[in-house]
């Protein structure tokens, strides 16, 4: 793609790079912006043990975060800063192709289309040798509500319709899973995990925030991914002999969790041999507002 051949940075991207690299969540990831223009951007996430799972494999939330950040940066590379402008990712899709083990990842975003308020970008994630790690799509929106008369009258936000769940024991091994570096760094806690359901809580931390004090979209993607995985494992039973990985995730972001804890509720809708199809809803613990919803396709290869 163009950004691969042109490693230079426009002045607009250079200014955005300083801002994006200083966002608390991005800074903790180690994000660096390497190149970019209004057509596309290139970012790098250097390998850090604290972003990993056991065996030094990057947690799936890291490439998902890189895809969201790269797509957002590409969108902003063609926008002008204006007072009152509201922006955020509408949809994020990630397909995981291969694991990144003990190595940097590079995300290259290419703008597919710029509309009046919505930007569509595709993002490729690979290692430095060119091995593909993940592929994603980002749909980002930027809009000035003041420019749209009647904006407030055209708003609707429904409370989540989540099943009531009684407290359930969490398998000891599951509690051990949240001690792996990346999950522990985000502060995730498993509150419930049984019979194809899981509830995972993530406290608000400054390192999990975006530049406006809301839980970062990448952190929400990691939480959704982890919750779908836990719902899947609750059916099979945790066993370290089994091999498992996320096949893909899809998220929509209907709201923002500003300086509040979030809780994810996941449920397995279908098991097809090794494949588990899960739905997950993430709500703000204090506000009760839905801030992310989506699906997780997970695979568990049960050992003989």
Short mmCIF file of C-alpha atoms in Angstrom, two decimals:
data_model
loop_
_atom_site.label_atom_id
_atom_site.label_comp_id
_atom_site.label_asym_id
_atom_site.label_seq_id
_atom_site.Cartn_x
_atom_site.Cartn_y
_atom_site.Cartn_z
CA UNK A 1 0.00 0.00 0.00
CA UNK A 2 1.04 3.62 -0.43
CA UNK A 3 2.12 4.21 3.14
CA UNK A 4 4.51 1.26 2.90
CA UNK A 5 6.36 2.84 0.01
CA UNK A 6 6.24 6.33 1.46
CA UNK A 7 7.60 6.33 5.00
CA UNK A 8 7.28 10.11 5.29
CA UNK A 9 4.79 12.00 7.42
CA UNK A 10 2.68 15.01 6.44
CA UNK A 11 2.63 17.95 8.83
CA UNK A 12 -0.95 17.10 9.77
CA UNK A 13 -0.01 13.53 10.70
CA UNK A 14 3.10 14.74 12.50
CA UNK A 15 0.94 16.96 14.72
CA UNK A 16 -1.56 14.14 15.29
CA UNK A 17 1.26 11.69 16.07
CA UNK A 18 2.35 13.71 19.08
CA UNK A 19 -1.24 13.76 20.32
CA UNK A 20 -1.98 10.08 19.68
CA UNK A 21 1.28 8.85 21.19
CA UNK A 22 0.50 10.79 24.37
CA UNK A 23 -2.97 9.29 24.90
CA UNK A 24 -2.63 7.30 28.18
CA UNK A 25 -3.70 3.92 26.76
CA UNK A 26 -1.62 4.35 23.61
CA UNK A 27 1.40 5.49 25.61
CA UNK A 28 1.21 2.39 27.83
CA UNK A 29 0.99 0.17 24.74
CA UNK A 30 4.19 1.82 23.51
CA UNK A 31 2.56 3.12 20.33
CA UNK A 32 4.70 4.96 17.75
CA UNK A 33 3.46 6.64 14.58
CA UNK A 34 5.92 5.96 11.74
CA UNK A 35 4.36 7.43 8.59
CA UNK A 36 1.17 8.81 7.21
CA UNK A 37 -0.91 11.11 5.06
CA UNK A 38 -4.61 11.66 4.40
CA UNK A 39 -4.59 8.39 2.42
CA UNK A 40 -3.23 6.12 5.15
CA UNK A 41 -0.94 5.73 8.14
CA UNK A 42 1.55 3.33 9.62
CA UNK A 43 1.95 2.72 13.38
CA UNK A 44 4.11 0.37 15.43
CA UNK A 45 3.50 -1.33 18.77
CA UNK A 46 6.89 -2.54 20.11
CA UNK A 47 6.89 -5.84 21.94
CA UNK A 48 6.52 -5.53 25.71
CA UNK A 49 6.03 -8.40 28.13
CA UNK A 50 3.16 -6.52 29.78
CA UNK A 51 1.17 -6.72 26.51
CA UNK A 52 1.46 -10.49 26.31
CA UNK A 53 -0.19 -13.76 27.23
CA UNK A 54 1.78 -16.76 28.50
CA UNK A 55 4.51 -17.77 26.06
CA UNK A 56 5.14 -14.13 25.06
CA UNK A 57 2.27 -14.19 22.54
CA UNK A 58 0.54 -10.82 22.26
CA UNK A 59 -2.96 -10.72 23.70
CA UNK A 60 -5.58 -10.35 20.96
CA UNK A 61 -6.52 -6.98 22.44
CA UNK A 62 -3.18 -5.56 21.29
CA UNK A 63 -3.62 -6.02 17.51
CA UNK A 64 -7.30 -5.07 17.92
CA UNK A 65 -6.21 -1.86 19.63
CA UNK A 66 -3.63 -1.21 16.91
CA UNK A 67 -6.31 -1.59 14.25
CA UNK A 68 -8.67 0.80 16.01
CA UNK A 69 -5.92 3.37 16.63
CA UNK A 70 -4.54 3.19 13.08
CA UNK A 71 -8.00 3.49 11.54
CA UNK A 72 -8.85 6.43 13.79
CA UNK A 73 -5.57 8.19 13.00
CA UNK A 74 -6.13 7.66 9.28
CA UNK A 75 -9.59 9.20 9.62
CA UNK A 76 -8.24 12.23 11.49
CA UNK A 77 -5.39 12.69 9.01
CA UNK A 78 -7.95 14.11 6.56
CA UNK A 79 -9.95 16.16 9.09
CA UNK A 80 -9.48 19.64 10.43
CA UNK A 81 -9.70 20.32 14.16
CA UNK A 82 -12.88 22.24 14.89
CA UNK A 83 -14.48 23.23 18.21
CA UNK A 84 -17.44 21.03 19.10
CA UNK A 85 -16.44 18.16 16.80
CA UNK A 86 -17.44 14.77 18.22
CA UNK A 87 -15.76 11.64 16.97
CA UNK A 88 -15.50 7.96 17.70
CA UNK A 89 -15.39 4.52 16.13
CA UNK A 90 -18.81 3.22 15.11
CA UNK A 91 -17.70 -0.29 14.17
CA UNK A 92 -14.52 -2.31 14.53
CA UNK A 93 -13.97 -5.72 12.95
CA UNK A 94 -10.88 -7.86 13.52
CA UNK A 95 -9.89 -11.21 12.01
CA UNK A 96 -6.90 -12.91 13.64
CA UNK A 97 -4.63 -14.65 11.17
CA UNK A 98 -1.56 -15.66 13.18
CA UNK A 99 0.02 -15.12 16.58
CA UNK A 100 2.68 -12.49 17.21
CA UNK A 101 5.17 -14.02 19.63
CA UNK A 102 7.78 -11.82 21.29
CA UNK A 103 7.88 -9.33 18.40
CA UNK A 104 6.74 -5.88 17.32
CA UNK A 105 3.61 -5.49 15.27
CA UNK A 106 3.02 -2.87 12.58
CA UNK A 107 -0.46 -1.69 11.59
CA UNK A 108 -1.00 -0.02 8.23
CA UNK A 109 -4.34 1.70 7.64
CA UNK A 110 -5.64 2.70 4.22
CA UNK A 111 -8.65 4.97 3.78
CA UNK A 112 -11.27 3.31 1.58
CA UNK A 113 -13.72 6.21 1.50
CA UNK A 114 -14.27 9.59 3.11
CA UNK A 115 -17.87 10.67 3.46
CA UNK A 116 -19.21 13.89 4.96
CA UNK A 117 -19.03 12.45 8.46
CA UNK A 118 -17.96 8.78 8.17
CA UNK A 119 -14.55 7.44 7.18
CA UNK A 120 -13.98 3.79 6.23
CA UNK A 121 -10.50 2.31 6.62
CA UNK A 122 -8.96 -1.13 6.26
CA UNK A 123 -5.99 -2.08 8.41
CA UNK A 124 -3.35 -4.77 7.97
CA UNK A 125 -1.29 -5.91 10.96
CA UNK A 126 1.98 -7.77 10.39
CA UNK A 127 5.39 -8.33 11.95
CA UNK A 128 8.56 -6.85 10.52
CA UNK A 129 9.11 -9.94 8.37
CA UNK A 130 5.75 -9.35 6.69
CA UNK A 131 3.87 -12.22 8.35
CA UNK A 132 0.22 -11.26 8.60
CA UNK A 133 -1.09 -11.14 12.15
CA UNK A 134 -4.57 -9.63 11.76
CA UNK A 135 -6.86 -7.83 9.34
CA UNK A 136 -9.39 -5.20 10.35
CA UNK A 137 -11.97 -2.69 9.26
CA UNK A 138 -12.66 0.58 11.08
CA UNK A 139 -15.72 2.77 10.55
CA UNK A 140 -15.08 6.14 12.18
CA UNK A 141 -17.45 9.07 12.54
CA UNK A 142 -16.74 12.76 13.17
CA UNK A 143 -19.63 15.19 13.42
CA UNK A 144 -20.48 18.63 14.80
CA UNK A 145 -23.89 18.36 16.56
CA UNK A 146 -24.31 22.14 16.48
CA UNK A 147 -24.44 22.00 12.70
CA UNK A 148 -27.48 19.70 12.82
CA UNK A 149 -30.65 21.42 14.08
CA UNK A 150 -32.83 19.09 16.15
CA UNK A 151 -29.85 16.93 17.18
CA UNK A 152 -31.08 16.42 20.75
CA UNK A 153 -34.54 15.33 19.61
CA UNK A 154 -33.04 12.59 17.48
CA UNK A 155 -31.22 10.77 20.28
CA UNK A 156 -32.19 7.39 21.72
CA UNK A 157 -30.32 5.17 24.17
CA UNK A 158 -31.92 2.01 25.54
CA UNK A 159 -30.95 0.24 28.74
CA UNK A 160 -29.29 -3.15 28.18
CA UNK A 161 -31.54 -6.19 28.36
CA UNK A 162 -29.21 -8.46 30.28
CA UNK A 163 -30.29 -11.66 32.07
CA UNK A 164 -30.24 -11.70 35.86
CA UNK A 165 -27.43 -13.94 37.02
CA UNK A 166 -26.91 -15.37 40.45
CA UNK A 167 -23.38 -15.29 41.87
CA UNK A 168 -21.42 -18.30 40.68
CA UNK A 169 -18.13 -19.83 41.62
CA UNK A 170 -15.27 -18.99 39.31
CA UNK A 171 -12.87 -21.85 38.54
CA UNK A 172 -9.52 -21.32 40.29
CA UNK A 173 -7.67 -21.66 36.99
CA UNK A 174 -9.83 -18.85 35.56
CA UNK A 175 -8.72 -16.57 38.36
CA UNK A 176 -5.18 -17.45 37.37
CA UNK A 177 -5.87 -16.42 33.78
CA UNK A 178 -6.51 -12.82 34.80
CA UNK A 179 -3.00 -12.71 36.24
CA UNK A 180 -1.40 -12.95 32.79
CA UNK A 181 0.41 -9.69 31.95
CA UNK A 182 -1.96 -7.86 29.59
CA UNK A 183 -5.20 -8.83 31.34
CA UNK A 184 -3.69 -8.04 34.75
CA UNK A 185 -2.45 -4.66 33.52
CA UNK A 186 -5.98 -3.71 32.47
CA UNK A 187 -7.24 -4.87 35.88
CA UNK A 188 -9.83 -7.37 34.64
CA UNK A 189 -11.68 -9.47 37.23
CA UNK A 190 -13.91 -12.47 36.42
CA UNK A 191 -17.12 -12.21 38.46
CA UNK A 192 -19.02 -15.11 36.92
CA UNK A 193 -18.18 -17.96 34.58
CA UNK A 194 -20.53 -20.93 34.18
CA UNK A 195 -22.70 -22.77 31.66
CA UNK A 196 -21.75 -20.72 28.63
CA UNK A 197 -21.90 -17.34 30.34
CA UNK A 198 -19.28 -15.01 31.78
CA UNK A 199 -19.15 -11.62 33.46
CA UNK A 200 -15.84 -9.78 33.49
CA UNK A 201 -15.28 -6.43 35.17
CA UNK A 202 -12.61 -3.85 34.30
CA UNK A 203 -11.95 -0.90 36.64
CA UNK A 204 -11.27 2.55 35.31
CA UNK A 205 -7.54 3.26 35.30
CA UNK A 206 -5.73 6.23 33.87
CA UNK A 207 -3.64 3.88 31.71
CA UNK A 208 -6.87 2.49 30.18
CA UNK A 209 -8.16 5.90 29.11
CA UNK A 210 -8.32 7.85 25.89
CA UNK A 211 -7.42 11.52 25.66
CA UNK A 212 -10.80 12.62 27.05
CA UNK A 213 -10.85 10.44 30.16
CA UNK A 214 -13.12 7.71 28.75
CA UNK A 215 -12.22 4.03 28.67
CA UNK A 216 -10.24 3.56 25.43
CA UNK A 217 -11.93 1.72 22.57
CA UNK A 218 -8.97 -0.67 22.44
CA UNK A 219 -9.36 -1.55 26.12
CA UNK A 220 -13.06 -2.22 25.53
CA UNK A 221 -12.17 -4.49 22.60
CA UNK A 222 -9.77 -6.43 24.83
CA UNK A 223 -12.48 -6.79 27.49
CA UNK A 224 -15.05 -8.00 24.95
CA UNK A 225 -12.55 -10.51 23.54
CA UNK A 226 -11.66 -11.85 27.00
CA UNK A 227 -15.31 -12.15 28.06
CA UNK A 228 -16.22 -14.15 24.96
CA UNK A 229 -13.26 -16.42 25.60
CA UNK A 230 -14.32 -17.00 29.22
CA UNK A 231 -17.89 -17.86 28.19
CA UNK A 232 -16.47 -20.42 25.76
CA UNK A 233 -14.13 -21.93 28.33
CA UNK A 234 -17.00 -22.28 30.81
CA UNK A 235 -18.53 -24.91 28.52
CA UNK A 236 -15.41 -26.99 27.91
CA UNK A 237 -13.76 -26.56 31.28
CA UNK A 238 -10.39 -24.90 31.62
CA UNK A 239 -7.53 -27.22 30.78
CA UNK A 240 -4.05 -25.95 29.88
CA UNK A 241 -3.58 -28.93 27.55
CA UNK A 242 -6.19 -27.49 25.17
CA UNK A 243 -5.18 -25.00 22.49
CA UNK A 244 -7.34 -21.93 22.08
CA UNK A 245 -7.44 -18.62 20.22
CA UNK A 246 -9.82 -15.91 19.09
CA UNK A 247 -10.84 -16.24 15.45
CA UNK A 248 -12.42 -12.81 15.17
CA UNK A 249 -14.29 -10.05 16.96
CA UNK A 250 -16.78 -7.40 15.89
CA UNK A 251 -17.68 -4.40 18.00
CA UNK A 252 -20.03 -1.43 17.86
CA UNK A 253 -19.52 1.51 20.21
CA UNK A 254 -22.89 3.08 21.12
CA UNK A 255 -21.58 5.09 24.08
CA UNK A 256 -18.59 6.11 26.19
CA UNK A 257 -17.62 5.21 29.75
CA UNK A 258 -16.10 8.38 31.17
CA UNK A 259 -14.02 7.75 34.27
CA UNK A 260 -16.10 4.75 35.34
CA UNK A 261 -15.62 1.00 35.68
CA UNK A 262 -17.14 -1.21 32.99
CA UNK A 263 -18.65 -4.69 33.13
CA UNK A 264 -18.95 -7.14 30.24
CA UNK A 265 -21.62 -9.83 30.05
CA UNK A 266 -21.00 -12.64 27.58
CA UNK A 267 -23.03 -15.64 26.43
CA UNK A 268 -22.23 -18.50 24.06
CA UNK A 269 -25.00 -18.68 21.46
CA UNK A 270 -23.67 -21.69 19.59
CA UNK A 271 -21.00 -24.33 19.85
CA UNK A 272 -20.02 -26.07 16.64
CA UNK A 273 -17.35 -28.61 17.64
CA UNK A 274 -14.22 -26.46 18.17
CA UNK A 275 -15.94 -23.14 17.35
CA UNK A 276 -17.82 -21.03 19.91
CA UNK A 277 -19.98 -18.08 18.83
CA UNK A 278 -20.48 -15.54 21.60
CA UNK A 279 -22.32 -12.27 22.10
CA UNK A 280 -21.02 -9.68 24.58
CA UNK A 281 -22.45 -6.44 25.97
CA UNK A 282 -20.31 -3.94 27.90
CA UNK A 283 -21.96 -1.39 30.21
CA UNK A 284 -20.75 1.42 32.41
CA UNK A 285 -20.93 0.24 36.02
CA UNK A 286 -22.16 3.58 37.37
CA UNK A 287 -24.14 4.94 34.42
CA UNK A 288 -25.65 1.66 33.22
CA UNK A 289 -25.03 2.91 29.68
CA UNK A 290 -24.16 0.43 26.94
CA UNK A 291 -20.68 1.41 25.74
CA UNK A 292 -19.81 -1.54 23.52
CA UNK A 293 -21.58 -4.54 22.09
CA UNK A 294 -20.41 -7.23 19.76
CA UNK A 295 -19.50 -10.80 19.00
CA UNK A 296 -16.51 -13.05 19.60
CA UNK A 297 -15.76 -16.16 17.56
CA UNK A 298 -13.51 -18.38 19.65
CA UNK A 299 -11.82 -21.71 18.98
CA UNK A 300 -10.83 -24.37 21.51
CA UNK A 301 -9.06 -27.49 20.28
CA UNK A 302 -9.72 -30.08 22.98
CA UNK A 303 -6.82 -32.43 23.55
CA UNK A 304 -7.45 -36.13 23.31
#
